Amino acid sequence: LDEMTRAVGAWLARLGYRADLVANGLEAVDAVRRVPYDVVFMDLQMPELDGLGAMRQIRDNSSEKRPPRVIALTANALEDDRAECLAAGMDD
């Protein structure tokens, strides 16, 4: 895991939340299949499988009655990027 990912995990822990961290999009898809998360912060620029591809797989494979809320994280801040994230099934 990179330094930024570990820092986000530590920040969430200080706020009282338990966070599972993954190193790439394939691990993210696998984690969401195994654990009923309330919220997923999805990095769009992950190795192996980017955040949009991971999101599409998560939504396509979801059989949960209440899937997790998914929030995109990216350095890109253009309106087209937001629209692409929402089209892939992210919530914000």
PDB file of C-alpha atoms in Angstrom:
ATOM      1  CA  LEU A   1       0.000   0.000   0.000  1.00  0.00           C
ATOM      2  CA  ASP A   2       1.228   3.486  -0.732  1.00  0.00           C
ATOM      3  CA  GLU A   3       1.818   6.198   1.841  1.00  0.00           C
ATOM      4  CA  MET A   4      -1.345   8.124   0.955  1.00  0.00           C
ATOM      5  CA  THR A   5      -3.537   5.035   1.366  1.00  0.00           C
ATOM      6  CA  ARG A   6      -2.031   4.309   4.788  1.00  0.00           C
ATOM      7  CA  ALA A   7      -2.510   7.964   5.790  1.00  0.00           C
ATOM      8  CA  VAL A   8      -6.205   7.852   4.882  1.00  0.00           C
ATOM      9  CA  GLY A   9      -6.597   4.624   6.884  1.00  0.00           C
ATOM     10  CA  ALA A  10      -4.911   6.234   9.907  1.00  0.00           C
ATOM     11  CA  TRP A  11      -7.094   9.345   9.575  1.00  0.00           C
ATOM     12  CA  LEU A  12     -10.273   7.248   9.516  1.00  0.00           C
ATOM     13  CA  ALA A  13      -9.056   5.248  12.547  1.00  0.00           C
ATOM     14  CA  ARG A  14      -8.529   8.482  14.492  1.00  0.00           C
ATOM     15  CA  LEU A  15     -12.139   9.360  13.709  1.00  0.00           C
ATOM     16  CA  GLY A  16     -13.241   6.018  15.161  1.00  0.00           C
ATOM     17  CA  TYR A  17     -13.854   4.117  11.929  1.00  0.00           C
ATOM     18  CA  ARG A  18     -12.398   0.769  10.931  1.00  0.00           C
ATOM     19  CA  ALA A  19     -11.045   0.836   7.411  1.00  0.00           C
ATOM     20  CA  ASP A  20      -9.936  -2.014   5.188  1.00  0.00           C
ATOM     21  CA  LEU A  21      -7.293  -0.924   2.700  1.00  0.00           C
ATOM     22  CA  VAL A  22      -6.523  -2.526  -0.644  1.00  0.00           C
ATOM     23  CA  ALA A  23      -3.666  -2.053  -3.098  1.00  0.00           C
ATOM     24  CA  ASN A  24      -5.545  -2.231  -6.402  1.00  0.00           C
ATOM     25  CA  GLY A  25      -8.922  -2.420  -8.114  1.00  0.00           C
ATOM     26  CA  LEU A  26      -9.032  -6.227  -8.204  1.00  0.00           C
ATOM     27  CA  GLU A  27      -8.569  -6.327  -4.431  1.00  0.00           C
ATOM     28  CA  ALA A  28     -11.321  -3.719  -4.057  1.00  0.00           C
ATOM     29  CA  VAL A  29     -13.788  -5.853  -6.017  1.00  0.00           C
ATOM     30  CA  ASP A  30     -12.862  -8.909  -3.951  1.00  0.00           C
ATOM     31  CA  ALA A  31     -13.181  -7.020  -0.650  1.00  0.00           C
ATOM     32  CA  VAL A  32     -16.662  -5.711  -1.507  1.00  0.00           C
ATOM     33  CA  ARG A  33     -17.749  -9.256  -2.424  1.00  0.00           C
ATOM     34  CA  ARG A  34     -16.628 -10.544   0.988  1.00  0.00           C
ATOM     35  CA  VAL A  35     -17.635  -7.716   3.356  1.00  0.00           C
ATOM     36  CA  PRO A  36     -20.921  -5.757   3.536  1.00  0.00           C
ATOM     37  CA  TYR A  37     -19.426  -2.250   3.665  1.00  0.00           C
ATOM     38  CA  ASP A  38     -21.476   0.850   4.402  1.00  0.00           C
ATOM     39  CA  VAL A  39     -19.141   3.171   2.470  1.00  0.00           C
ATOM     40  CA  VAL A  40     -16.373   2.613  -0.071  1.00  0.00           C
ATOM     41  CA  PHE A  41     -13.898   5.330  -1.028  1.00  0.00           C
ATOM     42  CA  MET A  42     -12.820   4.368  -4.551  1.00  0.00           C
ATOM     43  CA  ASP A  43      -9.581   5.709  -5.999  1.00  0.00           C
ATOM     44  CA  LEU A  44      -9.982   6.119  -9.741  1.00  0.00           C
ATOM     45  CA  GLN A  45      -6.328   5.562 -10.588  1.00  0.00           C
ATOM     46  CA  MET A  46      -5.553   2.161  -9.072  1.00  0.00           C
ATOM     47  CA  PRO A  47      -3.271  -0.429 -10.662  1.00  0.00           C
ATOM     48  CA  GLU A  48      -4.524  -3.743 -12.093  1.00  0.00           C
ATOM     49  CA  LEU A  49      -8.078  -2.396 -12.506  1.00  0.00           C
ATOM     50  CA  ASP A  50      -8.952   1.292 -12.281  1.00  0.00           C
ATOM     51  CA  GLY A  51     -11.713   2.621 -10.047  1.00  0.00           C
ATOM     52  CA  LEU A  52     -14.273   2.880 -12.845  1.00  0.00           C
ATOM     53  CA  GLY A  53     -13.712  -0.721 -13.912  1.00  0.00           C
ATOM     54  CA  ALA A  54     -13.818  -1.885 -10.299  1.00  0.00           C
ATOM     55  CA  MET A  55     -17.038   0.041  -9.738  1.00  0.00           C
ATOM     56  CA  ARG A  56     -18.704  -1.504 -12.773  1.00  0.00           C
ATOM     57  CA  GLN A  57     -17.756  -5.000 -11.577  1.00  0.00           C
ATOM     58  CA  ILE A  58     -19.023  -4.259  -8.064  1.00  0.00           C
ATOM     59  CA  ARG A  59     -22.389  -3.002  -9.330  1.00  0.00           C
ATOM     60  CA  ASP A  60     -22.719  -5.828 -11.902  1.00  0.00           C
ATOM     61  CA  ASN A  61     -21.999  -8.491  -9.271  1.00  0.00           C
ATOM     62  CA  SER A  62     -23.985  -6.945  -6.425  1.00  0.00           C
ATOM     63  CA  SER A  63     -26.811  -9.030  -5.054  1.00  0.00           C
ATOM     64  CA  GLU A  64     -27.053  -7.027  -1.854  1.00  0.00           C
ATOM     65  CA  LYS A  65     -30.327  -5.393  -0.931  1.00  0.00           C
ATOM     66  CA  ARG A  66     -28.361  -2.405   0.299  1.00  0.00           C
ATOM     67  CA  PRO A  67     -25.094  -2.015  -1.633  1.00  0.00           C
ATOM     68  CA  PRO A  68     -22.418   0.271  -0.184  1.00  0.00           C
ATOM     69  CA  ARG A  69     -22.364   3.977  -0.908  1.00  0.00           C
ATOM     70  CA  VAL A  70     -19.355   4.548  -3.180  1.00  0.00           C
ATOM     71  CA  ILE A  71     -17.488   7.845  -3.223  1.00  0.00           C
ATOM     72  CA  ALA A  72     -14.890   8.490  -5.903  1.00  0.00           C
ATOM     73  CA  LEU A  73     -11.490   9.886  -4.987  1.00  0.00           C
ATOM     74  CA  THR A  74      -9.387  11.438  -7.718  1.00  0.00           C
ATOM     75  CA  ALA A  75      -7.077  14.312  -8.490  1.00  0.00           C
ATOM     76  CA  ASN A  76      -9.253  14.972 -11.551  1.00  0.00           C
ATOM     77  CA  ALA A  77     -11.954  17.486 -10.814  1.00  0.00           C
ATOM     78  CA  LEU A  78     -13.595  18.091 -14.166  1.00  0.00           C
ATOM     79  CA  GLU A  79     -17.348  17.830 -14.593  1.00  0.00           C
ATOM     80  CA  ASP A  80     -16.844  15.082 -17.201  1.00  0.00           C
ATOM     81  CA  ASP A  81     -14.943  13.016 -14.605  1.00  0.00           C
ATOM     82  CA  ARG A  82     -17.848  13.339 -12.171  1.00  0.00           C
ATOM     83  CA  ALA A  83     -20.345  12.321 -14.838  1.00  0.00           C
ATOM     84  CA  GLU A  84     -18.232   9.294 -15.757  1.00  0.00           C
ATOM     85  CA  CYS A  85     -18.085   8.213 -12.103  1.00  0.00           C
ATOM     86  CA  LEU A  86     -21.839   8.527 -11.681  1.00  0.00           C
ATOM     87  CA  ALA A  87     -22.426   6.607 -14.920  1.00  0.00           C
ATOM     88  CA  ALA A  88     -20.233   3.772 -13.598  1.00  0.00           C
ATOM     89  CA  GLY A  89     -22.484   3.506 -10.525  1.00  0.00           C
ATOM     90  CA  MET A  90     -20.756   5.659  -7.928  1.00  0.00           C
ATOM     91  CA  ASP A  91     -22.859   7.709  -5.576  1.00  0.00           C
ATOM     92  CA  ASP A  92     -20.665  10.812  -5.368  1.00  0.00           C
TER      93      ASP A  92
END
